[in-house]
Structure formats: C-alpha cells, structure tokens
Coordinates of C-alpha atoms in Angstrom, one line a residue:
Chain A
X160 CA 0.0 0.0 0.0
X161 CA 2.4 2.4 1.3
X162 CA 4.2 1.8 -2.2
X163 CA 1.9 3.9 -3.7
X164 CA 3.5 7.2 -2.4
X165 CA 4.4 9.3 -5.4
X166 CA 5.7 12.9 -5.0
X167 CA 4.0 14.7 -7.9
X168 CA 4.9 18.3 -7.4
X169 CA 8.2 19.9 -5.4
X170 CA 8.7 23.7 -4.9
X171 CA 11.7 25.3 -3.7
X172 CA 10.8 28.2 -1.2
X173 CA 12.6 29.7 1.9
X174 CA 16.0 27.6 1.4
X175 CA 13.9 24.3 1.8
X176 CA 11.5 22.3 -0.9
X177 CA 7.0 22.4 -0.6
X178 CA 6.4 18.9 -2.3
X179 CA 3.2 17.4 -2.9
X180 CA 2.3 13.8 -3.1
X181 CA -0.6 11.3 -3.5
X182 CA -0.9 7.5 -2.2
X183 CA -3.3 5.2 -1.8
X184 CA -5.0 5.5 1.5
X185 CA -6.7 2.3 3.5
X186 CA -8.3 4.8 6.0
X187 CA -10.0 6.5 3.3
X188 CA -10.2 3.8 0.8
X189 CA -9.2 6.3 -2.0
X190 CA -6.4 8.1 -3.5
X191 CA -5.2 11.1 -1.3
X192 CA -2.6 14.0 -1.2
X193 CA -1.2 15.6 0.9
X194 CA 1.5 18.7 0.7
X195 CA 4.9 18.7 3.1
X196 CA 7.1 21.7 3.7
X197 CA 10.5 20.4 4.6
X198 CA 13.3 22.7 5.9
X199 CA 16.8 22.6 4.8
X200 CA 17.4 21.4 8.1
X201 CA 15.6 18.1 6.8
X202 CA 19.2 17.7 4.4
X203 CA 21.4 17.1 7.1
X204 CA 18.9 14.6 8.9
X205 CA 15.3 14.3 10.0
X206 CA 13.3 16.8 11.7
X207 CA 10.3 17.1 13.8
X208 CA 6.9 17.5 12.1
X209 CA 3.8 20.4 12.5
X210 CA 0.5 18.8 11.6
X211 CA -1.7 21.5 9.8
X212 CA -5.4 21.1 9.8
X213 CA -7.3 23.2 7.3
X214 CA -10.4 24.7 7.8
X215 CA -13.7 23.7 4.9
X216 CA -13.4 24.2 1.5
X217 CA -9.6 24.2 1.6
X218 CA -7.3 21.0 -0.2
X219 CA -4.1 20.6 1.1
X220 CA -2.4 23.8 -1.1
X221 CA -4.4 26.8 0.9
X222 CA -1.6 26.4 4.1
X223 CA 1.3 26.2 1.9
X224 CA 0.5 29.0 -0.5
X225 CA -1.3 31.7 1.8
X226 CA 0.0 31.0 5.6
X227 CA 4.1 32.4 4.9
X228 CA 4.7 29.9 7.4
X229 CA 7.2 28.4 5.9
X230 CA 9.6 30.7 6.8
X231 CA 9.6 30.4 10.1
X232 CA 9.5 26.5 9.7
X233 CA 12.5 26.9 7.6
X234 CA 14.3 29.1 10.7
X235 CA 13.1 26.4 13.5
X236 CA 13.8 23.5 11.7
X237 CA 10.2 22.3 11.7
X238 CA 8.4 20.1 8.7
X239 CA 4.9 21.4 7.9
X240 CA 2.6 18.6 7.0
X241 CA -0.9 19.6 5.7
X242 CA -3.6 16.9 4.6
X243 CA -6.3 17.3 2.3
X244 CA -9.7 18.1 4.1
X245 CA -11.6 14.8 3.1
X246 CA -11.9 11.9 0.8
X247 CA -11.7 13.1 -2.8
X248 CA -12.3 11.3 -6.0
X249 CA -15.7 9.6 -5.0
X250 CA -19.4 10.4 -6.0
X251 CA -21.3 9.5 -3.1
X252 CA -24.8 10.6 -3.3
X253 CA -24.8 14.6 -2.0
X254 CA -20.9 14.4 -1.2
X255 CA -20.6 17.4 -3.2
X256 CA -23.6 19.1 -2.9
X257 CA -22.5 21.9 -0.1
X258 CA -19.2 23.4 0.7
X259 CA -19.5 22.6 4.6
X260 CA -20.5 19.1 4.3
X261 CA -18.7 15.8 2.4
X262 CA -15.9 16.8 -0.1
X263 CA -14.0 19.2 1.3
X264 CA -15.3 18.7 4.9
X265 CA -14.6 15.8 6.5
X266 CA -14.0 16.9 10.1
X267 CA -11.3 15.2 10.8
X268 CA -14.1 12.4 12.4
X269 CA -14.4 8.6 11.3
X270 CA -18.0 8.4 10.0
X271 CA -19.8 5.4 11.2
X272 CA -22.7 5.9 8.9
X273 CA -23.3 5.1 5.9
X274 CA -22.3 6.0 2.7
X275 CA -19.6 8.4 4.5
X276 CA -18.3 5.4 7.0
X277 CA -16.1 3.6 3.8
X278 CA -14.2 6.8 3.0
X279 CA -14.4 9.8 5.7
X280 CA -12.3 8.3 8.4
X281 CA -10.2 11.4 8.4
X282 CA -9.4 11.0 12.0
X283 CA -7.8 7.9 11.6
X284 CA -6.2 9.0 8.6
X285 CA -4.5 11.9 10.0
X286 CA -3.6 10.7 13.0
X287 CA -2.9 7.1 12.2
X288 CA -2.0 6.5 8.8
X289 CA -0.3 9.6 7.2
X290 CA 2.2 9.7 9.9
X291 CA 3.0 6.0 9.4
X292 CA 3.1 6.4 6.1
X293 CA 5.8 9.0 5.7
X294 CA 7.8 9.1 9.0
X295 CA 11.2 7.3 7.7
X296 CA 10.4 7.3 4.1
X297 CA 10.7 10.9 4.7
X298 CA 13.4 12.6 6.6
X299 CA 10.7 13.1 9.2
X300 CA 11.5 12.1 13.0
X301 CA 8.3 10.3 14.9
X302 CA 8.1 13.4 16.6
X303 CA 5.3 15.5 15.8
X304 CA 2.9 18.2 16.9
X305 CA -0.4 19.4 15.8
X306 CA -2.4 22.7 14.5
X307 CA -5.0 23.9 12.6
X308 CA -7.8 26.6 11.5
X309 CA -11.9 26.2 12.1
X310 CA -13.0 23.1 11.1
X311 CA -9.5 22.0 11.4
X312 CA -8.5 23.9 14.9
X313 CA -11.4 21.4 15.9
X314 CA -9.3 18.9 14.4
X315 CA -6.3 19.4 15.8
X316 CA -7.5 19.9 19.1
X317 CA -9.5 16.3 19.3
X318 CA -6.8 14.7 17.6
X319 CA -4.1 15.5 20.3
X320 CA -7.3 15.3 23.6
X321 CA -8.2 11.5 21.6
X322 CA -4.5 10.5 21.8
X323 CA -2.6 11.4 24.1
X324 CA 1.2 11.7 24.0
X325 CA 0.7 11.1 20.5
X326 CA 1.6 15.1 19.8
X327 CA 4.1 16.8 21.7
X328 CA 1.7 20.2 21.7
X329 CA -1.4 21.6 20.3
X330 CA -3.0 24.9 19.0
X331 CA -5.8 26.4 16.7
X332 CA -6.9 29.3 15.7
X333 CA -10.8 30.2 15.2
X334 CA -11.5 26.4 15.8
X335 CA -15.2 25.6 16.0
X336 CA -14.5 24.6 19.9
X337 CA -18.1 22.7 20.4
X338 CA -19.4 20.9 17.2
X339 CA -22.4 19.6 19.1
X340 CA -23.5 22.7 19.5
X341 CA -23.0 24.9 16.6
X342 CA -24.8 24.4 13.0
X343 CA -21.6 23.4 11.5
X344 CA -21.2 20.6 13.8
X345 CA -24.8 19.4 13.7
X346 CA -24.7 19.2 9.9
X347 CA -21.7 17.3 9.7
X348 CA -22.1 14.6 13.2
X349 CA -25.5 14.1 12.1
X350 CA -24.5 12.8 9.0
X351 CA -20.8 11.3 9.4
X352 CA -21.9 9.9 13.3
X353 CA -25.6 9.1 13.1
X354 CA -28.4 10.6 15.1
X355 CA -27.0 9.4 17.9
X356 CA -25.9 12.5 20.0
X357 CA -23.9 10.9 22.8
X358 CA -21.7 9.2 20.1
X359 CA -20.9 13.0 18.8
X360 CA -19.0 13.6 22.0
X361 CA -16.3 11.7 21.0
X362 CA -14.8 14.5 18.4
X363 CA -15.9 17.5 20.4
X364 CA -13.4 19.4 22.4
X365 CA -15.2 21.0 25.3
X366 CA -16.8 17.5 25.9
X367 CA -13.8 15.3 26.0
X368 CA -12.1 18.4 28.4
X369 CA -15.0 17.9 30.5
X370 CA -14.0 14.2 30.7
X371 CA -10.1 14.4 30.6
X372 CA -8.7 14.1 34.0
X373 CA -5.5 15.9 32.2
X374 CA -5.1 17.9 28.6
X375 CA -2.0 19.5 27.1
X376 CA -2.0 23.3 27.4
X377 CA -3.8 25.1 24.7
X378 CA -2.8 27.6 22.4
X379 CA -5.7 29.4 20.5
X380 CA -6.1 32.3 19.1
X381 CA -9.3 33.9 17.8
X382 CA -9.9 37.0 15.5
X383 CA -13.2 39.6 17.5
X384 CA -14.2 40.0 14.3
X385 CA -14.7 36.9 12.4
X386 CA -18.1 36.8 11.4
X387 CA -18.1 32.6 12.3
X388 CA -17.6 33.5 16.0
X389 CA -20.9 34.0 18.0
X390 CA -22.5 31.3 16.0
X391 CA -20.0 28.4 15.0
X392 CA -16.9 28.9 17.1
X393 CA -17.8 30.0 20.4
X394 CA -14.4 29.8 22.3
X395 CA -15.9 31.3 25.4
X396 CA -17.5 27.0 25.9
X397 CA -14.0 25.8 25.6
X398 CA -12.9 28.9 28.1
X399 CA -15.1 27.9 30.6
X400 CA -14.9 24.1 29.9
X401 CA -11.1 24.7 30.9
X402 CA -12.0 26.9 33.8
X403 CA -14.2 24.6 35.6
X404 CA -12.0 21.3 35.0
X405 CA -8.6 23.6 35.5
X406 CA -7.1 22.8 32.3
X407 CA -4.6 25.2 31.0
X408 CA -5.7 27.7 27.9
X409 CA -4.3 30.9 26.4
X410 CA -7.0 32.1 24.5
X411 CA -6.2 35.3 22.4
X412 CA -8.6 37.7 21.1
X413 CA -7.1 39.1 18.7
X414 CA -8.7 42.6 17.9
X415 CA -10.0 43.6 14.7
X416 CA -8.7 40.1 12.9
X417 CA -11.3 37.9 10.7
X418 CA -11.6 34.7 10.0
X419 CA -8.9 34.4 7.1
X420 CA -5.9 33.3 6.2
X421 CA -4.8 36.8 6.9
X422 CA -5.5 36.2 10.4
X423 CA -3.6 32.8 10.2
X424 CA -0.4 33.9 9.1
X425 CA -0.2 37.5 11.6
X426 CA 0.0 34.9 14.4
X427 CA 1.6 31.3 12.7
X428 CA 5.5 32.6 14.2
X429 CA 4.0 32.6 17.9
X430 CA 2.7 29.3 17.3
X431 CA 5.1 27.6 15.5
X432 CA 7.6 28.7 18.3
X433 CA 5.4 27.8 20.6
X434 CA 5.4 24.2 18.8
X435 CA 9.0 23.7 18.2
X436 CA 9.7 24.6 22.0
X437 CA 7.6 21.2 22.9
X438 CA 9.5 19.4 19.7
X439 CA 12.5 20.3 21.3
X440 CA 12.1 19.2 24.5
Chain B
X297 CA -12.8 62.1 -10.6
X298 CA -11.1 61.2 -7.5
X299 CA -14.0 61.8 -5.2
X300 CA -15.1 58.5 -7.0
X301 CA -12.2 56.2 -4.8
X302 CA -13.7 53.6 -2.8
X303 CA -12.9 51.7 -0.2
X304 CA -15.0 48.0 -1.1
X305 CA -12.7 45.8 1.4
X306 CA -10.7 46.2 4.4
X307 CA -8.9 43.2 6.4
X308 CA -6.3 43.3 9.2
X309 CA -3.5 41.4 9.0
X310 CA 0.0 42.2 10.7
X311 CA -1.0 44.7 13.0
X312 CA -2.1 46.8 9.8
X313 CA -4.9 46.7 7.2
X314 CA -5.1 45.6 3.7
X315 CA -7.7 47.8 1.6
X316 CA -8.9 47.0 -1.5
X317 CA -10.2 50.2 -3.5
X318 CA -12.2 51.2 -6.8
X319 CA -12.2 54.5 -8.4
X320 CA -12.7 55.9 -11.9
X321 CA -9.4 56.3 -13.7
X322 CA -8.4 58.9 -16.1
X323 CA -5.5 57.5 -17.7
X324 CA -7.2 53.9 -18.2
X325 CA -10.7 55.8 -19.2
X326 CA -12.4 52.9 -17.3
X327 CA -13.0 51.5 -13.7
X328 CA -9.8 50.9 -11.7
X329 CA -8.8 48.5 -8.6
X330 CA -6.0 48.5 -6.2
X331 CA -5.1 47.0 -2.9
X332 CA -2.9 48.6 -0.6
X333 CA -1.5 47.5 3.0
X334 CA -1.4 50.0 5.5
X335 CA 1.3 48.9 8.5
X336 CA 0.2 50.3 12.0
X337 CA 2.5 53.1 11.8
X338 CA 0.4 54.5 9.2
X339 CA -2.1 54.7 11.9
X340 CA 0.3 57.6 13.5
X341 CA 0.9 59.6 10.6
X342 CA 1.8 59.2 6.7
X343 CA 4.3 56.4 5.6
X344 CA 6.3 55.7 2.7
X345 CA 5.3 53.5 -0.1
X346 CA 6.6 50.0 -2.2
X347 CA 4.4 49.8 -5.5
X348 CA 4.5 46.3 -6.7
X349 CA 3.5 45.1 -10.1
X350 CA 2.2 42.3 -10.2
X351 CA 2.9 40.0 -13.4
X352 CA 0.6 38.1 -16.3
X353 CA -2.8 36.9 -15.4
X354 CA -2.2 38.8 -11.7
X355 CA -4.8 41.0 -10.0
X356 CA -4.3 43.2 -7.1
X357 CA -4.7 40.4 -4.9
X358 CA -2.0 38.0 -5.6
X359 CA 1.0 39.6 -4.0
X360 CA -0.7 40.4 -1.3
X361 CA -2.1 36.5 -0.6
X362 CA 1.0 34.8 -1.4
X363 CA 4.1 37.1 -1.0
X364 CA 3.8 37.3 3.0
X365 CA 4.9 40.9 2.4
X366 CA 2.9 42.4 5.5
X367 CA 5.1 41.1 7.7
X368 CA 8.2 43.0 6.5
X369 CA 6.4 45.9 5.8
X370 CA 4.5 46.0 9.0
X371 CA 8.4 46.0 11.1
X372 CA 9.8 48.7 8.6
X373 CA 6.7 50.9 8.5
X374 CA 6.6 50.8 5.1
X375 CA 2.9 51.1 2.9
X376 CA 2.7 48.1 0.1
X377 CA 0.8 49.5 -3.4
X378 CA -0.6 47.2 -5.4
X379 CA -2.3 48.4 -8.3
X380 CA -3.9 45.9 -11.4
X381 CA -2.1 44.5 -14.0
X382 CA -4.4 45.8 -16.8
X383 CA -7.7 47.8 -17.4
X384 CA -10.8 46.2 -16.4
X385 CA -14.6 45.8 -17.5
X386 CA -13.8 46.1 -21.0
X387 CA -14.6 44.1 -24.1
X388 CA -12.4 45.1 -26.7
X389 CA -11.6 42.6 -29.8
X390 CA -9.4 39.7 -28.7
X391 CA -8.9 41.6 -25.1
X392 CA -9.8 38.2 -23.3
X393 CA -8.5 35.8 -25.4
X394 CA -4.8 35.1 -24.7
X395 CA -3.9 34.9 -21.1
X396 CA 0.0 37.0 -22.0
X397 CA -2.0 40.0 -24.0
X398 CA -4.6 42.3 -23.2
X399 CA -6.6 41.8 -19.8
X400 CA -4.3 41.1 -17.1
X401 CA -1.3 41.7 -19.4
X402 CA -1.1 45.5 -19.9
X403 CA 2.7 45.3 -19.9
X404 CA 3.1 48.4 -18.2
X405 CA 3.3 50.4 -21.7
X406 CA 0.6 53.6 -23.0
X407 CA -0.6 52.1 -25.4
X408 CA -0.6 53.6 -29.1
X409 CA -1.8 51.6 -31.6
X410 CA -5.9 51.5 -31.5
X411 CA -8.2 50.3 -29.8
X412 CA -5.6 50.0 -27.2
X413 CA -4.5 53.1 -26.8
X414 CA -7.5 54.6 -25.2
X415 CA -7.6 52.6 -22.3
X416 CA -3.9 50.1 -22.0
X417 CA -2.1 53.2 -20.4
X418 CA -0.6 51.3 -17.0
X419 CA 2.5 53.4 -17.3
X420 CA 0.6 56.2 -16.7
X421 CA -1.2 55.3 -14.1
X422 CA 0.7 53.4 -11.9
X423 CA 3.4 56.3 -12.5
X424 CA 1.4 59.3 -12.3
X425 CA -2.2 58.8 -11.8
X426 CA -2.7 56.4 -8.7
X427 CA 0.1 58.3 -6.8
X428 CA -1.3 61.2 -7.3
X429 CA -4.8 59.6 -6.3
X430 CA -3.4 58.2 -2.8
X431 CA -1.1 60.1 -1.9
X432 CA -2.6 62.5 0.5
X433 CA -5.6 60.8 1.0
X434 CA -4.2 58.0 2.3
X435 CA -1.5 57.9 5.0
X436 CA 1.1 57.7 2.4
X437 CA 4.0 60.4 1.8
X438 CA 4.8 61.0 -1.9
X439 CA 7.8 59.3 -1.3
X440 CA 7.8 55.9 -3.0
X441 CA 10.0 52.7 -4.1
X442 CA 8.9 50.6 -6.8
X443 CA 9.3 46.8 -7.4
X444 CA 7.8 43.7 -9.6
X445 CA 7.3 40.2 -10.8
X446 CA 8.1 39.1 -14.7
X447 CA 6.0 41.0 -16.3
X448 CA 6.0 43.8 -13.0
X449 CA 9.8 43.3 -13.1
X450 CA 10.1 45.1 -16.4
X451 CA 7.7 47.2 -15.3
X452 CA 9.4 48.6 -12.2
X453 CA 12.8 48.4 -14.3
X454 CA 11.2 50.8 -16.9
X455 CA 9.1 52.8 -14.6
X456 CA 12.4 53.9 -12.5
X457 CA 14.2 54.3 -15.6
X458 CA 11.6 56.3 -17.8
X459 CA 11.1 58.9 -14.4
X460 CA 14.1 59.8 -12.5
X461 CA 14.2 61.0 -9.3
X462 CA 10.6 59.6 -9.1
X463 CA 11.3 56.7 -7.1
X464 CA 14.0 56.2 -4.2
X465 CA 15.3 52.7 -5.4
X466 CA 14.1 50.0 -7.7
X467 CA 14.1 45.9 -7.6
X468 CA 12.6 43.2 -9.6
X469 CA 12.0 38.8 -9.8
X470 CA 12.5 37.3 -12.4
X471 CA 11.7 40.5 -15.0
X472 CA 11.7 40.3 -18.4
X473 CA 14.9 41.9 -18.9
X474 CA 14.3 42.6 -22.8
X475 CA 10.7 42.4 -24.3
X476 CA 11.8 44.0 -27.6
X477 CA 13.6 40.3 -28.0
X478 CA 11.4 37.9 -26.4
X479 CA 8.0 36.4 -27.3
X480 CA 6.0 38.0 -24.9
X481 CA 7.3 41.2 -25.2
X482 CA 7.4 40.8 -29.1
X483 CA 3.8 40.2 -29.0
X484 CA 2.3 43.0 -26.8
X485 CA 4.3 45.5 -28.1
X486 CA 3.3 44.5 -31.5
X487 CA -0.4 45.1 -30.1
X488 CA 0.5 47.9 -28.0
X489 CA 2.7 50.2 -29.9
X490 CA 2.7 49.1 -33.4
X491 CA 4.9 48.1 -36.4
X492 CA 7.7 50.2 -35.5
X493 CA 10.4 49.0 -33.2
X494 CA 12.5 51.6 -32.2
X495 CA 9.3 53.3 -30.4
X496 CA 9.3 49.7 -27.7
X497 CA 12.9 50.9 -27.0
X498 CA 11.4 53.7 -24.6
X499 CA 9.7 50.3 -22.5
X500 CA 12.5 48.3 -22.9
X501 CA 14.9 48.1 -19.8
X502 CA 18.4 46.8 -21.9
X503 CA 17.3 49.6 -24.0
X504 CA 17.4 52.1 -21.8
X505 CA 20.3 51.5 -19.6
X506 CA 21.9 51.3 -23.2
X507 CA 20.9 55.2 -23.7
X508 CA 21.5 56.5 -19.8
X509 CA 24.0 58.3 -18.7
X510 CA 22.9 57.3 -15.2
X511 CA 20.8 54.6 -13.8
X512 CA 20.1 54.2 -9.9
X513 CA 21.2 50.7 -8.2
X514 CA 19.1 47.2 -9.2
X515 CA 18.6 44.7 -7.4
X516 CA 17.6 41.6 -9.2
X517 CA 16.8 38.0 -7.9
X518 CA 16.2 35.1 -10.5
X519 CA 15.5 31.4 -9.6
X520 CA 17.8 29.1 -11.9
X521 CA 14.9 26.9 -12.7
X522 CA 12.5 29.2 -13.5
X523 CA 11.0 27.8 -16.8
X524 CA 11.0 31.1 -18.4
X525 CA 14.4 31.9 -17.7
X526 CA 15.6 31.6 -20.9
X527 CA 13.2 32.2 -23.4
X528 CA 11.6 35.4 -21.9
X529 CA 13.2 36.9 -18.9
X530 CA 17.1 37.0 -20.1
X531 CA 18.7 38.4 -17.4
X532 CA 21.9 38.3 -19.0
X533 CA 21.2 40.9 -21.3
X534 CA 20.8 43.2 -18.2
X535 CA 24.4 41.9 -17.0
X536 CA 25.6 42.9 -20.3
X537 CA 24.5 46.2 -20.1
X538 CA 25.0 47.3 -17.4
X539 CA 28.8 45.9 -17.2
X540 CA 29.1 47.4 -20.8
X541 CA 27.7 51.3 -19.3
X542 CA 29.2 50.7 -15.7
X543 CA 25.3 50.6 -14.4
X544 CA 24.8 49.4 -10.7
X545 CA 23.4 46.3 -10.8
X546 CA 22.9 43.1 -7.9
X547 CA 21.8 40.1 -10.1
X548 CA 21.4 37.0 -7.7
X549 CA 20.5 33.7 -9.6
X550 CA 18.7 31.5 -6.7
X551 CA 20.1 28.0 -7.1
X552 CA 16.6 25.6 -7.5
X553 CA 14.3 28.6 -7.3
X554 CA 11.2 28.5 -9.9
X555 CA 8.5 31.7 -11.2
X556 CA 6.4 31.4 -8.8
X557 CA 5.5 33.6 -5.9
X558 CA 7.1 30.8 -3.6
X559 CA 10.5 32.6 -5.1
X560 CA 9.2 36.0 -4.9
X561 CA 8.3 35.6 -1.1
X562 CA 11.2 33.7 -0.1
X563 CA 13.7 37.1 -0.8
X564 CA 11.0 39.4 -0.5
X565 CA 12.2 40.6 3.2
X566 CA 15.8 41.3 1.4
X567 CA 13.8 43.5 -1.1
X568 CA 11.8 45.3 1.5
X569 CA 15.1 46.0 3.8
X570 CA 16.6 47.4 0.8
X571 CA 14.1 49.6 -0.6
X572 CA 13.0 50.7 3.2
X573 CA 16.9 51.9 3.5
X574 CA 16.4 54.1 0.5
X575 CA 12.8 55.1 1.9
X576 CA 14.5 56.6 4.6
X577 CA 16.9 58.6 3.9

C-alpha cells in the first residue's frame, strides 16, 4: 500500500522544498494528497513535524500558499505537513452538494454511517495512517505536533485530547471549539456519526475536556471579528470548559482580525515557536 | 474624478490593514482597482510606499495573498501598493482571449496603436495617476519605491528608468529583462505600440540602460529553474549592459528557485530591507 506514495509536485521556497504527493489511503479507501514543507534542516537529517489542519473548502495547497509559514519552519527546523480536508475522487450521493459538508469537509471524524463510513475516516487518517506512512520514508523524526484553522482547529485539538502523548503540543486558531452545538457541527455529526448524539461527544473538544482528567496546554487564538464567532466557534464553551475542570488555555482575542488566512499567518510565528519549544524538548 | 475612490474591502493582518479600492481612472478611461496595505504606523501619521506590479494573469490580490509581504512591511513601517495589472470591464476585440496579452497583461506600456491606446495606459497610471490619487488621501508620503514580478519586473525596471528622481530605489524577480527580443514582449508591443520597433525601446529596460548616462542601483533575484528563464526573462542581457555602461546592478541567480511567488516571497524581506533603507533617507 504504502508503495503507492508518489511525489507529484516539489517547490523550492525559503532555502527548503513544498512537495506534494498522492498515495493510496486504507483509511480513506481512495487516493489522497497531501502537501509537506521540509526545511533545509531536513538535508542534514530528519526533523520534527507540524501537523496542519485546514479549515472547509480548503485541499491541502491553501496552508502552503497563503500561511508564509514556511519561513519560520525553515528558521526552526520544523516540517509542515498539511492533509487534504476529506476523501476526494468519489461520487457519493450529496458528497458534493454543499461546501461545509462531504468533499472538502470531513471533520477530521471517522464516520460510522453510511455511505460516508467507507471513505471519511479522516481522523484515523490523520492521526494514524499519514504519519506512518511518511515518517522514515521521509526525513521526518516520529516526533510531531499538531495545529489547525476552524474546522480543522477542531481537528487538531480532538486529535491531540483523543490520543494522548501522541503530539508533543497543540494549538488552533478560530476552531469551531463545540461541534455539538454549533450548525456546522450538527450538519456534519449528524451525517458522518448518526443521530446518535452521545456518540458526537467523542470528536468535540469542550466534551472530551469535560472528561479528561489531564489535557495538554492550549494555544488558540481567535480573531473579534470573524463573522463565524458568535454562532459556530464559540471559544468562550472551551474557556469555561477549561476553567471549571482547570485545564490550561491561552486564548487570544485578537482585535479587529477575521476569520482568514490573513488572520492565520499574523499569528503562525507565535505558534510555531510555541510548537518547536515542545519538539524540542 | 477622485472623489469616486472607494474603499470595497478592508482586512487586518500584521498589525495593519489591507484595503482594496475602486475608483474611476483617467488614464485607463475605465473602472480601476487597487489593494494597498497600510502597517500600524500608518495609523500615527503618513508612511512611505513599495508599489509592486504584479505579473501576467495577476490582480491586485495575488502579491498580497502569497508574498507574506505584511510582515516586513509591517516591522519597517513601510505602505505596500498594489495596483492591477491591466484595465478592467472592457470588451475590446481579442482583449480576453490570450492569457500574455490584453486583460491582465497590460505590460506596463501607454498604449498607441488603436483600440488599445484609449484605455492600455498602466504606465501612466501606476506612475502618475494612482500616486497622485493616494497620496494625500491615504496615509502615504509621496515618497515611493517601486518593485515587480516578470511582467512587473520590467515594469518597475522601466518605470524607474523612464522617471528619475521619481522613485527612491528600484528591484525586480525574475523580469523580463528585454521584451523587444522575447516572445511576450514581441507580442504585446506588437499590439501595443505598433509596427515600428524603435518606439518599444522607450519600454524596454536593456534599451534604456543602453541610452542612460545614469541609472540608480538594481537589485535583481532570479530562480535558476525558473521555466521562463531563458526564453523570456534573459537576465543576461541586463548583465551585459549594465557591465558594458558601468550601471549598478545586484543580479542574484537563486540556485533551484522556480517563477512562482514561492520565489518572490522567499527574498521578498531582502527586497523590502533594501528599498526601506532608500525610503528613509
């Protein structure tokens, strides 16, 4: 299976090389690519890995092209990984009917109903299989941490509170912080999970803190005026989630910022420093 | 005419903003747009400016997604000017139909040969006109660099060249070096400016280093496997001439590099550090 990796596109930017590759994925039961930033550090030996989530709508190019993160990856020694945001290639019935649900929007969850439960196992692919797949075949140590943006700050966030030790660190910005209780959320559980709301709790932050004797200390930041915030984020659950149970958060509000990647890449340094501190370590 | 500038977008990113404008232009006798970042010292009084052209198929959007520009600009207090790369809204004969001629392709030239030459005038407006326009109204001093990519790489060559004194330094990717002997250039100036080929010598940057008794200091980055590199941009006919009429020039090929705004953002803070020392004294 893993033979199957092909690098289809490479890029030099920032003294280090974006490539892109497909492979045939089990989790997903289709072909997927993904993009990889690696440093020029990654020439003398391999380095530590950022996980990047994206948010809906985006493939695995939007990070790479729009985040300028690469040049503080390139400074710190830290690879950039960044998935695609869901199964591609299929025509299951509605998959591509609306941009926040199916193709483009997996949610990082593995569906359990059907048709989505074949293909949109995104957790498992993310978590699981990519990093087996292309730790050692790439100069990549097993050493990774995890980030993202909206749907994929969600992602990142249950990805490192489902598996623990699994990242060495964690952050988000504008993650959708309580998908069982925003529209977003519902749409998208409903569908991948069944109606079944106890079995949503399984990929929604503020729920598994609630649960989590211990969490990694978050890093989030959050634009005031990203017009996503009252209705589909709603960081001030996961504040108050981590207030009650004492779990450590820095939430930032950062004034005046949307919900772009605009917003992303004023604040990607902090957090990639943040991140290669605990790859360090 | 210039009470018709509007402001249609506004997004904060580095501490700063990044406005996107409209306004009726004289120069291009149709609708105009712009985007121009604003750092946060422009919030205490007026700042200097770096007008970037952008190169084919480019709007005013592209450098300012991709290049990560803001967060130079936002440390050195310099404003980033980003005007169109052709007239808009038009449907002139074969306008649309080739993406190196005509819309998004107006080469930077004033157009003489009809029906061009009532509305393909981008010299004269990003040299006169939109400076004029902002300056003043915006918290920008009319003290200004200029820069570019291919296509805005000749651009910014000629546009320094063709107005002394008008701009405090100059710098250009990957610019087509010569368009009186290269396809691209053969074929809009053709369009442009007619039959007659000594009157392209007045856009053509070889050409005019040829004929000046003084030239101010380039700087000039080119990735060795940019695909265009030797068919369009030339860059050693720059070297030639400007060894040949002891011209000033920093040409530094970028080992691996390609055309794309990967290149262009990985030496854009080197660009920005040079024209912000020129900007300042």
């Amino acid at each position: 299976m893993s033979d199957s990796l092909e690098r289809i596109g490479r890029v030099r930017m920032h003294g280090g090389w974006i490539d892109t590759y497909t492979h045939a994925s089990e989790a997903c039961d289709c072909t997927m690519r993904f993009g990889v930033f690696l440093p020029p550090q990654a020439q003398e030996g391999p380095v530590p890995s950022l996980y990047w989530l994206s948010g809906l709508t985006c493939t695995e190019e939007n990070f790479l092209q729009k985040s300028g993160a690469q040049r503080w990856a390139s400074e710190l020694g830290v690879a950039l990984v960044a998935p695609d945001t869901s199964p591609r290639g299929l025509d299951l019935p509605g998959e591509h009917d609306d941009w926040d649900f199916g193709s483009g929007a997996g949610f990082y969850v593995d569906a359990t109903r059907r048709p989505w439960s074949q293909h949109y196992r995104m957790h498992d692919y993310v978590v699981r299989e990519l990093p087996a797949l292309i730790e050692g075949r790439l100069p990549l140590l097993p050493r990774r941490s995890v980030s993202g943006h909206s749907m994929g700050g969600h992602g990142a966030i249950v990805a490192a509170l489902r598996n623990p030790g699994h990242f060495q660190s964690v952050s988000a910005f504008a993650p959708i912080c309580a998908p069982t209780r925003c529209p977003w959320g519902e749409k998208a559980f409903s569908n991948y999970l069944g109606d079944d709301r106890e079995s949503w709790k399984a990929y929604d932050s503020c729920e598994l803190l609630r649960e989590a004797e211990s969490a990694p200390a978050l890093l989030v930041d959050q634009g005031t005026e990203d017009g996503f915030l009252a209705e589909q984020l709603k960081p001030e659950l996961l504040e108050e989630v981590c207030r009650e149970r004492g779990h450590d958060l820095e939430l930032r509000l950062r004034e005046g910022y949307d919900h772009s990647y605009f917003f992303v890449a004023s604040f990607f340094e902090e957090h990639l420093r943040f991140h290669a501190g605990a790859l360090a370590t």
